[in-house]
Every structure is written in C-alpha cells, then in structure tokens.
C-alpha cells in the first residue's frame, strides 16, 4: 500500500538554507570530521559507502542538521537507482537541482505533495513523512509484529499505517514519554539510521534486542517467570551471575525449571562475594531479592547497549564469555549519602540468537564491591 504525504495542516519544519546534497556542495568522503564520535557514525558510514549519502565540502557531514524534502528525495532516488522524471509541482522548477529526482519519486509513489499541489522542497522533512517514504519503498513484514499505540498519532492520521509498519519492523521507535512526534523534523543522523535499518536488517539488531530486554526486565521486576521461561535460551538456559566477571560454574536454569523458579526452596551456591570471599548461598527468592530486584531498574538512570562501562572494580568478561551475544545494561545510580554514591546497581540482560530469534542467556548483576 502506498501512503500519501498530503496533509491538511502545515508542516512544522522550517526551510534549510544552503544545505542541499547535490554534487556542487558534496564531498566524496566517508570519514567525516564531525561524526568520529557520533552515535550514528556506523550507519552514516554505511550509507556513504553505498553512495546514497554524502557530506559537505570540508569533510563535514553535519549530522545534527535537519534534512529537507528535496535532499531526502535525492537520497531515496539514489538508493532505488531511479531515472529522473519530470514532475508537476509548481514550486519545483525544471532548473531546480532535484527536480528530476522529485519527479521520479512522485512517479514511483514514494513521495507526494500537499493538498495545494505544492511540494515545498526546502521544508524540513518530518518523522511522519520519513515513515511514509520508508513504508512506500521497503517491504516491511509488519504483520508479524505487535501494534504500537502512540497518543499523538491516531488511526485516522494520514501516516498511521506507515508509522505502524516502521515501528513494528524495528525501523523507527517512539520517545521515552510514549509519543511518536510525527511533525518533528528529522536530522541527517536520524535519517541515516532509519534508512540504514530499512536497507540492512543488521542495523535493526539493537532495537530488536532492547525491545525484548525491556519486556524481560519488566517480567523480572514483576516476578513473571512464565515469560522469563518462554524467553530462556532453548539449549543453554539462563545463567545467573552476581558479578560482571561471569564464571563457568554460575547457576544455570532451563525453561522448565524457571516457571516456578521463585518457589524453589533449595539453597544454591551462586559464587563468592567479591572482596570477602564468603560463599553466596541463597534460595532463588533470596537471590532474586538481593541481586535482581535490589533497585528500581524499570526507571534506570542510564540504559546502554553492548557497551562495557566498567563502573565498578570488578573485571568485566561478558563479551569474552558470550562472544556471540548482545546485551542491555540498566543502571541505577546510588542515592544514599552514607555510601557516597557507591550503592549503585546494574542489571545486564544478555541475549543470544538461536534459529533467527533472540533468547535470554544470562542475567548479570553489577555493583560496587570492596
């Protein structure tokens, strides 16, 4: 299904002066000076390497600058390997650098204009418009995923179906307050990320994994071990480690053992306390209280993906122990004055792929140790 971009209300974005992405201003470089430490560096580099995105003269990419409708049309034109076509928008002259590209996207049904017949090429492209472009271009298997509910985009909205497609396919997501913000202009970095995810599913991995770890964390905090059991690795089970230095003799439980995990009255040996060397001998419920439910991890101060923060003084070997895994850390800072901030804690959920799906293979605790 093709989704129209015509809107009854004005676009909230503003025009960008002097930031067009045509050959007169672009520089053919992939190692941009201003993306070296940027969160979207990998996706920007990927698209640049494919020839879909390019930077500006002087080795700049300007990742935090918004991208306008003409520029976004040019990128999709390149990615789809289209042929320039005449368009019929009164505000896009034949001499305009992106005229043929805009016409091609109009012909292909990827982009359209507004109810007054204009295209408004200099307007910043919005999140809703990008969602429509992506849904019109790529064959997302959205029916296999859950539906999103955003309070700021209803079923009668022109972009509703497209937003459902890109969200359910782990291409775009909402904000922390639950909104989608459809009229918010998108930056060049954000545009790069969602386009890279659409082209190459490997770039969707973080969203896929974190959506599962978010669900699993909620299940842990709510003592829903039926859900935990459903997501346990089918062969390896779930390993429970009290510290980020994972041990080969950590306790491991499989799906059938996890469904009534908290009712198990067996006293298990979970390892040794770092510093004192005392044995950690606890029932599953006591271990749960001490190492899994010891902070409000549902409201973390920081959430990081596949990053080794090395917050405490314990060696972290998660990456070495699980070389094929991905993991999300939920960090809660310390708040007790008497501990000078050292009463912080982290829950790290480690996921590993098995037969095209991701399963929980370890739950690792991190904290300050003596």
mmCIF file of C-alpha atoms in Angstrom:
data_model
loop_
_atom_site.group_PDB
_atom_site.id
_atom_site.type_symbol
_atom_site.label_atom_id
_atom_site.label_comp_id
_atom_site.label_asym_id
_atom_site.label_seq_id
_atom_site.Cartn_x
_atom_site.Cartn_y
_atom_site.Cartn_z
ATOM 1 C CA UNK A 1 0.000 0.000 0.000
ATOM 2 C CA UNK A 2 1.218 3.499 -0.853
ATOM 3 C CA UNK A 3 0.736 6.207 1.751
ATOM 4 C CA UNK A 4 0.188 9.804 0.631
ATOM 5 C CA UNK A 5 2.097 12.637 2.235
ATOM 6 C CA UNK A 6 -0.615 15.227 1.571
ATOM 7 C CA UNK A 7 -1.570 16.971 4.782
ATOM 8 C CA UNK A 8 -4.403 19.316 5.756
ATOM 9 C CA UNK A 9 -2.127 21.176 8.146
ATOM 10 C CA UNK A 10 1.147 22.959 7.585
ATOM 11 C CA UNK A 11 4.430 21.183 8.143
ATOM 12 C CA UNK A 12 6.173 22.243 11.348
ATOM 13 C CA UNK A 13 9.650 22.119 9.876
ATOM 14 C CA UNK A 14 11.445 25.167 8.507
ATOM 15 C CA UNK A 15 13.458 25.619 5.359
ATOM 16 C CA UNK A 16 17.184 24.939 5.418
ATOM 17 C CA UNK A 17 19.319 27.421 3.593
ATOM 18 C CA UNK A 18 22.485 26.284 1.872
ATOM 19 C CA UNK A 19 22.366 22.634 2.883
ATOM 20 C CA UNK A 20 21.399 20.830 -0.293
ATOM 21 C CA UNK A 21 23.014 17.482 -1.047
ATOM 22 C CA UNK A 22 23.816 17.831 -4.726
ATOM 23 C CA UNK A 23 27.155 17.444 -6.464
ATOM 24 C CA UNK A 24 28.130 21.101 -6.215
ATOM 25 C CA UNK A 25 28.316 21.046 -2.417
ATOM 26 C CA UNK A 26 29.008 17.428 -1.575
ATOM 27 C CA UNK A 27 32.374 15.957 -0.733
ATOM 28 C CA UNK A 28 33.110 12.313 -1.521
ATOM 29 C CA UNK A 29 34.391 11.391 1.942
ATOM 30 C CA UNK A 30 33.225 8.715 4.353
ATOM 31 C CA UNK A 31 35.325 9.565 7.399
ATOM 32 C CA UNK A 32 33.689 12.833 8.310
ATOM 33 C CA UNK A 33 35.356 15.133 10.801
ATOM 34 C CA UNK A 34 32.153 15.708 12.750
ATOM 35 C CA UNK A 35 30.982 12.078 13.043
ATOM 36 C CA UNK A 36 34.069 10.481 14.584
ATOM 37 C CA UNK A 37 32.408 10.124 17.993
ATOM 38 C CA UNK A 38 28.807 10.404 16.851
ATOM 39 C CA UNK A 39 26.243 7.791 17.889
ATOM 40 C CA UNK A 40 25.174 7.310 14.234
ATOM 41 C CA UNK A 41 28.687 7.016 12.802
ATOM 42 C CA UNK A 42 28.277 3.403 11.664
ATOM 43 C CA UNK A 43 25.031 3.998 9.778
ATOM 44 C CA UNK A 44 26.323 7.228 8.218
ATOM 45 C CA UNK A 45 29.461 5.431 7.060
ATOM 46 C CA UNK A 46 27.448 2.547 5.654
ATOM 47 C CA UNK A 47 25.164 4.772 3.572
ATOM 48 C CA UNK A 48 28.080 6.898 2.409
ATOM 49 C CA UNK A 49 29.955 3.779 1.366
ATOM 50 C CA UNK A 50 26.948 2.698 -0.674
ATOM 51 C CA UNK A 51 26.881 6.091 -2.386
ATOM 52 C CA UNK A 52 23.464 7.080 -1.051
ATOM 53 C CA UNK A 53 24.600 9.810 1.333
ATOM 54 C CA UNK A 54 27.481 12.227 1.054
ATOM 55 C CA UNK A 55 28.886 15.022 3.144
ATOM 56 C CA UNK A 56 29.742 18.646 2.557
ATOM 57 C CA UNK A 57 32.943 20.279 1.396
ATOM 58 C CA UNK A 58 35.464 20.498 4.184
ATOM 59 C CA UNK A 59 34.860 16.940 5.346
ATOM 60 C CA UNK A 60 31.696 17.746 7.294
ATOM 61 C CA UNK A 61 28.516 15.685 7.445
ATOM 62 C CA UNK A 62 26.526 17.959 9.780
ATOM 63 C CA UNK A 63 24.712 15.055 11.480
ATOM 64 C CA UNK A 64 22.590 17.207 13.770
ATOM 65 C CA UNK A 65 21.279 19.422 10.984
ATOM 66 C CA UNK A 66 17.796 18.703 9.669
ATOM 67 C CA UNK A 67 17.317 17.304 6.166
ATOM 68 C CA UNK A 68 14.799 18.831 3.782
ATOM 69 C CA UNK A 69 12.312 17.222 1.417
ATOM 70 C CA UNK A 70 14.424 17.749 -1.691
ATOM 71 C CA UNK A 71 17.504 16.244 -0.039
ATOM 72 C CA UNK A 72 15.592 13.237 1.229
ATOM 73 C CA UNK A 73 14.138 12.718 -2.250
ATOM 74 C CA UNK A 74 17.655 12.709 -3.696
ATOM 75 C CA UNK A 75 18.810 10.055 -1.224
ATOM 76 C CA UNK A 76 15.876 7.749 -1.990
ATOM 77 C CA UNK A 77 16.402 8.367 -5.718
ATOM 78 C CA UNK A 78 19.986 7.126 -5.427
ATOM 79 C CA UNK A 79 19.114 4.188 -3.207
ATOM 80 C CA UNK A 80 16.384 2.991 -5.567
ATOM 81 C CA UNK A 81 18.520 3.594 -8.691
ATOM 82 C CA UNK A 82 15.734 5.507 -10.411
ATOM 83 C CA UNK A 83 15.729 7.527 -13.635
ATOM 84 C CA UNK A 84 14.945 11.240 -13.480
ATOM 85 C CA UNK A 85 11.378 12.088 -14.448
ATOM 86 C CA UNK A 86 9.530 15.357 -14.947
ATOM 87 C CA UNK A 87 7.270 16.310 -12.071
ATOM 88 C CA UNK A 88 4.297 18.652 -11.940
ATOM 89 C CA UNK A 89 4.820 20.681 -8.787
ATOM 90 C CA UNK A 90 4.514 24.466 -9.332
ATOM 91 C CA UNK A 91 7.192 25.203 -6.724
ATOM 92 C CA UNK A 92 9.777 22.845 -8.292
ATOM 93 C CA UNK A 93 11.177 24.354 -11.482
ATOM 94 C CA UNK A 94 12.838 22.298 -14.206
ATOM 95 C CA UNK A 95 16.119 24.027 -13.352
ATOM 96 C CA UNK A 96 15.973 23.009 -9.683
ATOM 97 C CA UNK A 97 18.799 20.585 -8.881
ATOM 98 C CA UNK A 98 16.451 17.866 -7.544
ATOM 99 C CA UNK A 99 13.579 18.363 -9.995
ATOM 100 C CA UNK A 100 14.006 15.074 -11.873
ATOM 101 C CA UNK A 101 14.605 13.151 -8.667
ATOM 102 C CA UNK A 102 11.447 14.530 -7.061
ATOM 103 C CA UNK A 103 9.512 13.676 -10.222
ATOM 104 C CA UNK A 104 10.842 10.122 -10.135
ATOM 105 C CA UNK A 105 9.766 9.618 -6.517
ATOM 106 C CA UNK A 106 6.354 11.048 -7.322
ATOM 107 C CA UNK A 107 6.004 8.615 -10.229
ATOM 108 C CA UNK A 108 7.061 5.669 -8.048
ATOM 109 C CA UNK A 109 4.581 6.640 -5.337
ATOM 110 C CA UNK A 110 7.289 7.152 -2.731
ATOM 111 C CA UNK A 111 6.614 10.852 -2.160
ATOM 112 C CA UNK A 112 3.730 13.174 -2.967
ATOM 113 C CA UNK A 113 2.876 16.803 -2.449
ATOM 114 C CA UNK A 114 0.407 18.775 -0.366
ATOM 115 C CA UNK A 115 -3.264 19.488 -0.854
ATOM 116 C CA UNK A 116 -2.461 22.810 -2.523
ATOM 117 C CA UNK A 117 -0.393 20.974 -5.152
ATOM 118 C CA UNK A 118 2.992 22.159 -3.896
ATOM 119 C CA UNK A 119 5.975 20.028 -2.911
ATOM 120 C CA UNK A 120 7.791 22.515 -0.633
ATOM 121 C CA UNK A 121 11.284 21.154 -1.325
ATOM 122 C CA UNK A 122 13.029 23.363 1.247
ATOM 123 C CA UNK A 123 10.812 22.281 4.152
ATOM 124 C CA UNK A 124 12.467 20.028 6.710
ATOM 125 C CA UNK A 125 11.167 16.505 6.282
ATOM 126 C CA UNK A 126 9.276 15.249 9.329
ATOM 127 C CA UNK A 127 9.272 11.915 11.123
ATOM 128 C CA UNK A 128 5.820 11.100 9.739
ATOM 129 C CA UNK A 129 6.917 11.886 6.179
ATOM 130 C CA UNK A 130 10.022 9.728 6.527
ATOM 131 C CA UNK A 131 7.897 6.884 7.896
ATOM 132 C CA UNK A 132 5.672 7.169 4.814
ATOM 133 C CA UNK A 133 8.648 7.211 2.447
ATOM 134 C CA UNK A 134 10.150 4.132 4.085
ATOM 135 C CA UNK A 135 6.857 2.219 4.123
ATOM 136 C CA UNK A 136 6.255 3.084 0.456
ATOM 137 C CA UNK A 137 9.741 1.920 -0.519
ATOM 138 C CA UNK A 138 10.519 -1.173 1.533
ATOM 139 C CA UNK A 139 8.563 -4.370 2.030
ATOM 140 C CA UNK A 140 8.287 -4.491 5.807
ATOM 141 C CA UNK A 141 6.775 -7.630 7.309
ATOM 142 C CA UNK A 142 4.857 -5.616 9.878
ATOM 143 C CA UNK A 143 2.024 -8.140 10.242
ATOM 144 C CA UNK A 144 4.344 -10.439 12.180
ATOM 145 C CA UNK A 145 4.881 -7.861 14.911
ATOM 146 C CA UNK A 146 2.865 -6.059 17.551
ATOM 147 C CA UNK A 147 0.958 -2.830 17.026
ATOM 148 C CA UNK A 148 2.142 0.414 18.546
ATOM 149 C CA UNK A 149 -0.091 2.869 20.366
ATOM 150 C CA UNK A 150 1.085 6.479 20.231
ATOM 151 C CA UNK A 151 -1.172 9.146 21.784
ATOM 152 C CA UNK A 152 -0.149 11.721 19.178
ATOM 153 C CA UNK A 153 -0.975 9.702 16.066
ATOM 154 C CA UNK A 154 -4.414 8.124 15.713
ATOM 155 C CA UNK A 155 -5.956 5.652 13.295
ATOM 156 C CA UNK A 156 -7.374 8.465 11.149
ATOM 157 C CA UNK A 157 -3.985 10.138 10.740
ATOM 158 C CA UNK A 158 -2.564 10.093 7.212
ATOM 159 C CA UNK A 159 0.668 8.471 8.457
ATOM 160 C CA UNK A 160 -0.860 5.957 10.877
ATOM 161 C CA UNK A 161 -0.343 2.793 8.805
ATOM 162 C CA UNK A 162 3.165 3.809 7.775
ATOM 163 C CA UNK A 163 4.148 4.510 11.379
ATOM 164 C CA UNK A 164 2.805 1.100 12.377
ATOM 165 C CA UNK A 165 4.901 -0.509 9.638
ATOM 166 C CA UNK A 166 8.182 1.145 10.557
ATOM 167 C CA UNK A 167 7.667 0.747 14.297
ATOM 168 C CA UNK A 168 6.642 -2.901 14.147
ATOM 169 C CA UNK A 169 9.572 -3.664 11.848
ATOM 170 C CA UNK A 170 12.064 -2.124 14.319
ATOM 171 C CA UNK A 171 12.996 0.712 11.964
ATOM 172 C CA UNK A 172 11.616 3.694 13.899
ATOM 173 C CA UNK A 173 10.554 3.990 17.507
ATOM 174 C CA UNK A 174 8.868 6.480 19.796
ATOM 175 C CA UNK A 175 10.210 8.663 22.577
ATOM 176 C CA UNK A 176 10.552 7.950 26.271
ATOM 177 C CA UNK A 177 7.263 9.695 27.036
ATOM 178 C CA UNK A 178 5.396 7.312 24.721
ATOM 179 C CA UNK A 179 4.897 9.785 21.870
ATOM 180 C CA UNK A 180 5.979 9.462 18.243
ATOM 181 C CA UNK A 181 6.150 13.200 17.464
ATOM 182 C CA UNK A 182 5.136 12.847 13.805
ATOM 183 C CA UNK A 183 5.629 16.531 12.936
ATOM 184 C CA UNK A 184 9.124 16.750 14.399
ATOM 185 C CA UNK A 185 11.810 17.479 11.757
ATOM 186 C CA UNK A 186 14.334 14.672 11.415
ATOM 187 C CA UNK A 187 18.091 15.229 11.494
ATOM 188 C CA UNK A 188 20.585 13.915 8.975
ATOM 189 C CA UNK A 189 21.871 11.441 11.564
ATOM 190 C CA UNK A 190 18.388 10.186 12.448
ATOM 191 C CA UNK A 191 17.518 9.923 8.764
ATOM 192 C CA UNK A 192 20.692 7.891 8.189
ATOM 193 C CA UNK A 193 19.867 5.482 10.993
ATOM 194 C CA UNK A 194 16.304 4.692 9.911
ATOM 195 C CA UNK A 195 17.310 4.336 6.259
ATOM 196 C CA UNK A 196 20.202 2.012 7.147
ATOM 197 C CA UNK A 197 17.827 -0.101 9.239
ATOM 198 C CA UNK A 198 15.420 -0.299 6.310
ATOM 199 C CA UNK A 199 18.081 -1.412 3.849
ATOM 200 C CA UNK A 200 20.088 -3.736 6.088
ATOM 201 C CA UNK A 201 18.372 -5.658 8.891
ATOM 202 C CA UNK A 202 21.662 -5.937 10.775
ATOM 203 C CA UNK A 203 21.172 -2.303 11.792
ATOM 204 C CA UNK A 204 17.843 -3.200 13.415
ATOM 205 C CA UNK A 205 19.502 -5.536 15.901
ATOM 206 C CA UNK A 206 19.713 -3.004 18.724
ATOM 207 C CA UNK A 207 16.006 -2.174 18.535
ATOM 208 C CA UNK A 208 15.067 -5.850 18.288
ATOM 209 C CA UNK A 209 17.212 -6.840 21.261
ATOM 210 C CA UNK A 210 16.351 -3.894 23.502
ATOM 211 C CA UNK A 211 12.626 -4.328 22.856
ATOM 212 C CA UNK A 212 12.988 -7.875 24.167
ATOM 213 C CA UNK A 213 15.208 -6.964 27.121
ATOM 214 C CA UNK A 214 12.790 -4.184 28.103
ATOM 215 C CA UNK A 215 9.990 -6.744 28.158
ATOM 216 C CA UNK A 216 12.106 -9.250 30.068
ATOM 217 C CA UNK A 217 13.223 -6.684 32.627
ATOM 218 C CA UNK A 218 9.594 -5.825 33.295
ATOM 219 C CA UNK A 219 8.836 -9.537 33.681
ATOM 220 C CA UNK A 220 11.688 -9.927 36.175
ATOM 221 C CA UNK A 221 10.599 -6.969 38.268
ATOM 222 C CA UNK A 222 7.008 -8.240 38.264
ATOM 223 C CA UNK A 223 8.131 -11.784 39.172
ATOM 224 C CA UNK A 224 6.646 -13.101 35.920
ATOM 225 C CA UNK A 225 8.867 -16.124 35.424
ATOM 226 C CA UNK A 226 6.451 -17.702 32.955
ATOM 227 C CA UNK A 227 7.545 -15.027 30.493
ATOM 228 C CA UNK A 228 11.180 -15.461 31.510
ATOM 229 C CA UNK A 229 10.876 -19.202 30.869
ATOM 230 C CA UNK A 230 9.419 -18.558 27.403
ATOM 231 C CA UNK A 231 12.469 -16.471 26.506
ATOM 232 C CA UNK A 232 15.090 -18.781 28.050
ATOM 233 C CA UNK A 233 17.704 -19.955 25.562
ATOM 234 C CA UNK A 234 16.413 -23.349 24.306
ATOM 235 C CA UNK A 235 19.784 -25.064 24.652
ATOM 236 C CA UNK A 236 21.869 -23.005 27.075
ATOM 237 C CA UNK A 237 19.175 -21.908 29.529
ATOM 238 C CA UNK A 238 19.729 -18.763 31.614
ATOM 239 C CA UNK A 239 22.916 -18.196 33.593
ATOM 240 C CA UNK A 240 22.712 -16.073 36.751
ATOM 241 C CA UNK A 241 25.874 -14.217 37.719
ATOM 242 C CA UNK A 242 26.129 -11.967 40.803
ATOM 243 C CA UNK A 243 29.037 -10.087 39.214
ATOM 244 C CA UNK A 244 30.133 -8.971 35.748
ATOM 245 C CA UNK A 245 33.001 -11.454 35.849
ATOM 246 C CA UNK A 246 30.941 -14.415 34.693
ATOM 247 C CA UNK A 247 32.070 -17.820 35.948
ATOM 248 C CA UNK A 248 31.768 -21.218 34.293
ATOM 249 C CA UNK A 249 30.195 -22.634 37.475
ATOM 250 C CA UNK A 250 27.456 -19.987 37.773
ATOM 251 C CA UNK A 251 23.985 -21.371 38.345
ATOM 252 C CA UNK A 252 22.098 -22.132 35.111
ATOM 253 C CA UNK A 253 18.368 -22.818 34.878
ATOM 254 C CA UNK A 254 16.371 -24.033 31.906
ATOM 255 C CA UNK A 255 12.849 -23.234 30.807
ATOM 256 C CA UNK A 256 11.079 -25.984 32.747
ATOM 257 C CA UNK A 257 12.940 -25.020 35.935
ATOM 258 C CA UNK A 258 12.165 -21.324 35.595
ATOM 259 C CA UNK A 259 8.375 -21.417 35.554
ATOM 260 C CA UNK A 260 8.210 -21.962 39.326
ATOM 261 C CA UNK A 261 11.663 -20.554 39.985
ATOM 262 C CA UNK A 262 10.786 -18.355 42.952
ATOM 263 C CA UNK A 263 9.024 -21.230 44.751
ATOM 264 C CA UNK A 264 12.170 -23.367 44.787
ATOM 265 C CA UNK A 265 13.336 -23.697 48.407
ATOM 266 C CA UNK A 266 16.675 -25.270 47.517
ATOM 267 C CA UNK A 267 19.713 -23.362 48.796
ATOM 268 C CA UNK A 268 22.091 -22.908 45.868
ATOM 269 C CA UNK A 269 25.724 -21.880 45.744
ATOM 270 C CA UNK A 270 25.834 -18.794 43.476
ATOM 271 C CA UNK A 271 29.526 -17.949 43.768
ATOM 272 C CA UNK A 272 31.627 -15.984 46.230
ATOM 273 C CA UNK A 273 31.293 -12.425 47.442
ATOM 274 C CA UNK A 274 33.874 -10.210 45.838
ATOM 275 C CA UNK A 275 36.243 -8.893 48.497
ATOM 276 C CA UNK A 276 35.272 -11.123 51.439
ATOM 277 C CA UNK A 277 35.272 -14.396 49.550
ATOM 278 C CA UNK A 278 32.238 -15.581 51.505
ATOM 279 C CA UNK A 279 30.030 -18.116 49.767
ATOM 280 C CA UNK A 280 26.795 -16.777 48.293
ATOM 281 C CA UNK A 281 24.367 -19.443 49.462
ATOM 282 C CA UNK A 282 20.742 -18.489 48.894
ATOM 283 C CA UNK A 283 17.394 -19.769 47.706
ATOM 284 C CA UNK A 284 16.224 -18.483 44.341
ATOM 285 C CA UNK A 285 13.900 -15.969 46.018
ATOM 286 C CA UNK A 286 16.643 -14.647 48.294
ATOM 287 C CA UNK A 287 18.981 -14.363 45.314
ATOM 288 C CA UNK A 288 16.206 -12.583 43.390
ATOM 289 C CA UNK A 289 15.752 -10.012 46.153
ATOM 290 C CA UNK A 290 19.476 -9.422 46.610
ATOM 291 C CA UNK A 291 20.726 -9.384 43.010
ATOM 292 C CA UNK A 292 17.788 -8.988 40.610
ATOM 293 C CA UNK A 293 15.238 -6.812 42.376
ATOM 294 C CA UNK A 294 17.577 -4.704 44.509
ATOM 295 C CA UNK A 295 16.946 -1.422 42.616
ATOM 296 C CA UNK A 296 14.215 0.191 40.533
ATOM 297 C CA UNK A 297 15.629 -0.991 37.230
ATOM 298 C CA UNK A 298 12.407 -0.131 35.391
ATOM 299 C CA UNK A 299 13.414 3.520 35.803
ATOM 300 C CA UNK A 300 17.153 3.396 35.136
ATOM 301 C CA UNK A 301 19.387 6.442 35.195
ATOM 302 C CA UNK A 302 21.155 5.047 32.154
ATOM 303 C CA UNK A 303 20.440 2.307 29.643
ATOM 304 C CA UNK A 304 23.255 1.184 27.362
ATOM 305 C CA UNK A 305 23.550 -1.425 24.638
ATOM 306 C CA UNK A 306 26.631 -3.559 24.010
ATOM 307 C CA UNK A 307 28.836 -1.163 25.967
ATOM 308 C CA UNK A 308 31.262 -2.097 28.730
ATOM 309 C CA UNK A 309 31.078 0.789 31.174
ATOM 310 C CA UNK A 310 33.384 -0.759 33.796
ATOM 311 C CA UNK A 311 31.597 1.153 36.530
ATOM 312 C CA UNK A 312 32.940 -0.787 39.494
ATOM 313 C CA UNK A 313 36.157 -2.514 40.459
ATOM 314 C CA UNK A 314 35.194 -5.987 39.203
ATOM 315 C CA UNK A 315 36.613 -7.220 35.915
ATOM 316 C CA UNK A 316 34.000 -7.475 33.174
ATOM 317 C CA UNK A 317 34.286 -10.537 30.929
ATOM 318 C CA UNK A 318 30.756 -10.617 29.482
ATOM 319 C CA UNK A 319 31.968 -10.002 25.948
ATOM 320 C CA UNK A 320 34.573 -12.754 26.224
ATOM 321 C CA UNK A 321 32.235 -15.247 27.895
ATOM 322 C CA UNK A 322 29.409 -14.603 25.401
ATOM 323 C CA UNK A 323 31.209 -13.634 22.156
ATOM 324 C CA UNK A 324 28.077 -14.050 20.003
ATOM 325 C CA UNK A 325 25.681 -12.272 22.346
ATOM 326 C CA UNK A 326 24.242 -8.771 22.668
ATOM 327 C CA UNK A 327 23.273 -7.206 25.956
ATOM 328 C CA UNK A 328 21.453 -4.298 27.547
ATOM 329 C CA UNK A 329 22.531 -2.744 30.829
ATOM 330 C CA UNK A 330 20.031 -0.992 33.105
ATOM 331 C CA UNK A 331 21.962 1.215 35.533
ATOM 332 C CA UNK A 332 20.598 2.892 38.663
ATOM 333 C CA UNK A 333 22.845 5.411 40.405
ATOM 334 C CA UNK A 334 23.435 5.433 44.143
ATOM 335 C CA UNK A 335 21.340 7.758 46.268
ATOM 336 C CA UNK A 336 22.358 7.046 49.863
ATOM 337 C CA UNK A 337 24.582 9.814 51.236
ATOM 338 C CA UNK A 338 26.262 7.452 53.680
ATOM 339 C CA UNK A 339 27.576 5.376 50.767
ATOM 340 C CA UNK A 340 28.803 8.384 48.768
ATOM 341 C CA UNK A 341 27.058 7.159 45.632
ATOM 342 C CA UNK A 342 28.579 3.689 45.765
ATOM 343 C CA UNK A 343 25.224 1.999 46.333
ATOM 344 C CA UNK A 344 24.561 1.934 42.590
ATOM 345 C CA UNK A 345 23.480 -1.197 40.753
ATOM 346 C CA UNK A 346 23.066 -2.634 37.277
ATOM 347 C CA UNK A 347 21.083 -5.444 35.759
ATOM 348 C CA UNK A 348 22.552 -6.691 32.498
ATOM 349 C CA UNK A 349 20.365 -8.886 30.297
ATOM 350 C CA UNK A 350 22.395 -10.930 27.824
ATOM 351 C CA UNK A 351 20.666 -12.148 24.651
ATOM 352 C CA UNK A 352 21.874 -14.656 22.083
ATOM 353 C CA UNK A 353 20.415 -15.530 18.706
ATOM 354 C CA UNK A 354 19.086 -19.039 18.144
ATOM 355 C CA UNK A 355 17.346 -20.055 14.911
ATOM 356 C CA UNK A 356 16.563 -16.484 13.823
ATOM 357 C CA UNK A 357 15.269 -15.268 17.184
ATOM 358 C CA UNK A 358 16.827 -13.778 20.315
ATOM 359 C CA UNK A 359 16.733 -15.529 23.685
ATOM 360 C CA UNK A 360 17.873 -14.666 27.186
ATOM 361 C CA UNK A 361 21.087 -16.476 28.044
ATOM 362 C CA UNK A 362 22.238 -14.620 31.165
ATOM 363 C CA UNK A 363 21.172 -12.149 33.831
ATOM 364 C CA UNK A 364 24.219 -10.417 35.284
ATOM 365 C CA UNK A 365 24.353 -8.140 38.315
ATOM 366 C CA UNK A 366 26.898 -5.354 38.714
ATOM 367 C CA UNK A 367 27.622 -3.268 41.790
ATOM 368 C CA UNK A 368 30.438 -1.661 43.735
ATOM 369 C CA UNK A 369 32.455 -4.240 45.650
ATOM 370 C CA UNK A 370 35.086 -3.921 48.347
#
